[in-house]
PDB file of C-alpha atoms in Angstrom:
ATOM      1  CA  MET I 593     -74.937  43.459  -6.749  1.00 82.00           C
ATOM      2  CA  LYS I 594     -77.927  43.780  -5.808  1.00 84.00           C
ATOM      3  CA  LYS I 595     -77.016  42.977  -2.303  1.00 85.00           C
ATOM      4  CA  PHE I 596     -74.318  45.314  -2.821  1.00 82.00           C
ATOM      5  CA  PHE I 597     -76.402  48.069  -3.544  1.00 82.00           C
ATOM      6  CA  LEU I 598     -79.319  47.088  -0.695  1.00 87.00           C
ATOM      7  CA  PHE I 599     -76.956  46.612   2.234  1.00 84.00           C
ATOM      8  CA  PHE I 600     -74.603  49.914   0.810  1.00 83.00           C
ATOM      9  CA  LYS I 601     -78.301  52.075   0.367  1.00 85.00           C
ATOM     10  CA  ASN I 602     -79.510  50.888   4.043  1.00 87.00           C
ATOM     11  CA  TYR I 603     -75.403  51.269   5.619  1.00 89.00           C
ATOM     12  CA  LYS I 604     -74.704  54.552   3.564  1.00 90.00           C
ATOM     13  CA  PHE I 605     -74.054  57.049   6.385  1.00 91.00           C
ATOM     14  CA  ILE I 606     -72.135  54.536   9.239  1.00 92.00           C
ATOM     15  CA  ILE I 607     -70.090  53.476   5.352  1.00 90.00           C
ATOM     16  CA  ILE I 608     -68.854  56.565   4.491  1.00 92.00           C
ATOM     17  CA  ASN I 609     -68.572  57.448   8.233  1.00 95.00           C
ATOM     18  CA  ILE I 610     -66.373  55.294   8.687  1.00 94.00           C
ATOM     19  CA  PHE I 611     -64.296  55.760   5.633  1.00 94.00           C
ATOM     20  CA  LEU I 612     -64.017  59.996   6.166  1.00 95.00           C
ATOM     21  CA  ILE I 613     -62.843  58.988  10.703  1.00 95.00           C
ATOM     22  CA  MET I 614     -60.530  55.868   8.871  1.00 94.00           C
ATOM     23  CA  TYR I 615     -58.891  59.180   6.577  1.00 92.00           C
ATOM     24  CA  PHE I 616     -58.919  62.008   9.093  1.00 91.00           C
ATOM     25  CA  VAL I 617     -56.636  59.181  11.586  1.00 91.00           C
ATOM     26  CA  ILE I 618     -54.408  58.041   9.478  1.00 89.00           C
ATOM     27  CA  ASN I 619     -53.590  61.713   7.661  1.00 87.00           C
ATOM     28  CA  PHE I 620     -53.424  62.892  12.222  1.00 88.00           C
ATOM     29  CA  PHE I 621     -50.763  60.336  12.657  1.00 88.00           C
ATOM     30  CA  ASP I 622     -48.937  59.473   9.344  1.00 87.00           C
ATOM     31  CA  GLY I 623     -49.928  63.068   7.305  1.00 78.00           C
ATOM     32  CA  ASN I 624     -47.448  65.430   5.790  1.00 81.00           C
ATOM     33  CA  ARG I 625     -47.988  67.300   9.442  1.00 85.00           C
ATOM     34  CA  GLY I 626     -49.222  64.422  11.635  1.00 86.00           C
ATOM     35  CA  TYR I 627     -47.634  63.452  14.736  1.00 90.00           C
ATOM     36  CA  PHE I 628     -45.193  61.055  13.494  1.00 90.00           C
ATOM     37  CA  SER I 629     -43.138  63.640  10.748  1.00 89.00           C
ATOM     38  CA  PHE I 630     -43.944  66.815  13.809  1.00 91.00           C
ATOM     39  CA  GLN I 631     -41.685  64.016  15.806  1.00 92.00           C
ATOM     40  CA  ASN I 632     -39.168  64.600  13.407  1.00 92.00           C
ATOM     41  CA  LYS I 633     -39.144  67.824  12.364  1.00 93.00           C
ATOM     42  CA  LYS I 634     -38.774  68.194  16.102  1.00 94.00           C
ATOM     43  CA  LEU I 635     -35.813  65.632  16.728  1.00 95.00           C
ATOM     44  CA  GLU I 636     -33.991  67.809  13.633  1.00 96.00           C
ATOM     45  CA  TYR I 637     -35.072  72.307  15.314  1.00 96.00           C
ATOM     46  CA  GLN I 638     -33.712  69.709  18.121  1.00 97.00           C
ATOM     47  CA  SER I 639     -30.031  69.367  16.204  1.00 97.00           C
ATOM     48  CA  LEU I 640     -30.188  72.899  14.330  1.00 97.00           C
ATOM     49  CA  VAL I 641     -30.628  74.748  17.025  1.00 97.00           C
ATOM     50  CA  GLU I 642     -27.515  72.248  18.596  1.00 97.00           C
ATOM     51  CA  VAL I 643     -25.771  73.431  15.266  1.00 97.00           C
ATOM     52  CA  GLU I 644     -26.435  77.000  15.312  1.00 97.00           C
ATOM     53  CA  LYS I 645     -24.497  77.083  19.195  1.00 97.00           C
ATOM     54  CA  ASN I 646     -21.348  75.698  18.568  1.00 97.00           C
ATOM     55  CA  LEU I 647     -21.128  78.166  14.690  1.00 97.00           C
ATOM     56  CA  LYS I 648     -21.984  80.444  16.967  1.00 97.00           C
ATOM     57  CA  ILE I 649     -19.841  80.007  19.929  1.00 96.00           C
ATOM     58  CA  GLU I 650     -17.005  79.420  16.961  1.00 96.00           C
ATOM     59  CA  ASN I 651     -18.085  82.649  15.097  1.00 96.00           C
ATOM     60  CA  GLN I 652     -17.078  84.530  19.007  1.00 95.00           C
ATOM     61  CA  GLN I 653     -14.019  82.866  19.543  1.00 92.00           C
ATOM     62  CA  LEU I 654     -13.103  84.087  15.851  1.00 91.00           C
ATOM     63  CA  LYS I 655     -13.856  87.314  16.854  1.00 91.00           C
ATOM     64  CA  GLU I 656     -12.078  87.524  19.198  1.00 86.00           C
ATOM     65  CA  GLU I 657      -8.617  86.248  17.090  1.00 82.00           C
ATOM     66  CA  ASN I 658      -9.393  88.629  15.179  1.00 85.00           C
ATOM     67  CA  GLU I 659      -9.767  91.524  16.825  1.00 82.00           C
ATOM     68  CA  ALA I 660      -6.947  90.380  19.980  1.00 73.00           C
ATOM     69  CA  LEU I 661      -4.371  90.825  16.423  1.00 73.00           C
ATOM     70  CA  THR I 662      -6.509  93.553  14.330  1.00 75.00           C
ATOM     71  CA  THR I 663      -7.267  96.595  17.822  1.00 74.00           C
ATOM     72  CA  LYS I 664      -4.956  94.544  21.034  1.00 69.00           C
ATOM     73  CA  ILE I 665      -2.078  93.625  19.596  1.00 72.00           C
ATOM     74  CA  ASN I 666      -1.055  91.620  22.107  1.00 70.00           C
ATOM     75  CA  LEU I 667       2.368  90.165  21.387  1.00 75.00           C
ATOM     76  CA  GLU I 668       2.262  86.439  23.282  1.00 76.00           C
ATOM     77  CA  PHE I 669      -1.173  85.741  22.094  1.00 74.00           C
ATOM     78  CA  ILE I 670       0.526  86.231  18.311  1.00 75.00           C
ATOM     79  CA  ASP I 671       3.010  83.657  19.016  1.00 77.00           C
ATOM     80  CA  GLU I 672       1.403  80.844  20.709  1.00 76.00           C
ATOM     81  CA  MET I 673      -0.180  81.336  16.616  1.00 77.00           C
ATOM     82  CA  TYR I 674       1.924  81.268  15.280  1.00 77.00           C
ATOM     83  CA  ARG I 675       4.000  77.845  17.016  1.00 73.00           C
ATOM     84  CA  LYS I 676       0.388  76.656  16.779  1.00 74.00           C
ATOM     85  CA  LYS I 677      -0.318  76.614  13.507  1.00 77.00           C
ATOM     86  CA  PHE I 678       3.336  76.044  11.468  1.00 73.00           C
ATOM     87  CA  LEU I 679       4.490  73.970  14.391  1.00 67.00           C
ATOM     88  CA  VAL I 680       7.721  75.822  15.406  1.00 64.00           C
ATOM     89  CA  GLY I 681       9.836  75.747  18.738  1.00 63.00           C
ATOM     90  CA  LYS I 682      12.708  76.231  20.213  1.00 64.00           C
ATOM     91  CA  LYS I 683      15.812  73.924  19.507  1.00 63.00           C
ATOM     92  CA  GLY I 684      14.631  71.064  22.674  1.00 67.00           C
ATOM     93  CA  GLU I 685      11.929  72.406  22.802  1.00 69.00           C
ATOM     94  CA  LYS I 686       8.666  70.022  23.593  1.00 68.00           C
ATOM     95  CA  LEU I 687       4.609  71.592  21.901  1.00 64.00           C
ATOM     96  CA  ILE I 688       1.999  70.478  24.549  1.00 70.00           C
ATOM     97  CA  ILE I 689      -1.235  70.680  22.116  1.00 69.00           C
ATOM     98  CA  ILE I 690      -4.393  71.189  24.941  1.00 72.00           C
ATOM     99  CA  LYS I 691      -6.559  71.394  23.393  1.00 66.00           C
TER     100      LYS I 691
END
């Protein structure tokens, strides 16, 4: 045990510095705000941006449909929506849905 304390006493500065450097390196790569966590959050952000774009497009389409049904009454659009939602048609008519 004396040898350990003697070794620690002689190399105290180096040992403490090694532990501090190891602590900062480990936290830089693997900490809560480290490099790997940053990469995961970056990927998640990109996927959320895509979801936001899709939701904005869907919102714009719904706004246009709502406007077409309320202010500018377009009978063709109403007929198209009616046929699309309820799958109705005339006798012998083939219904083709294109998405």
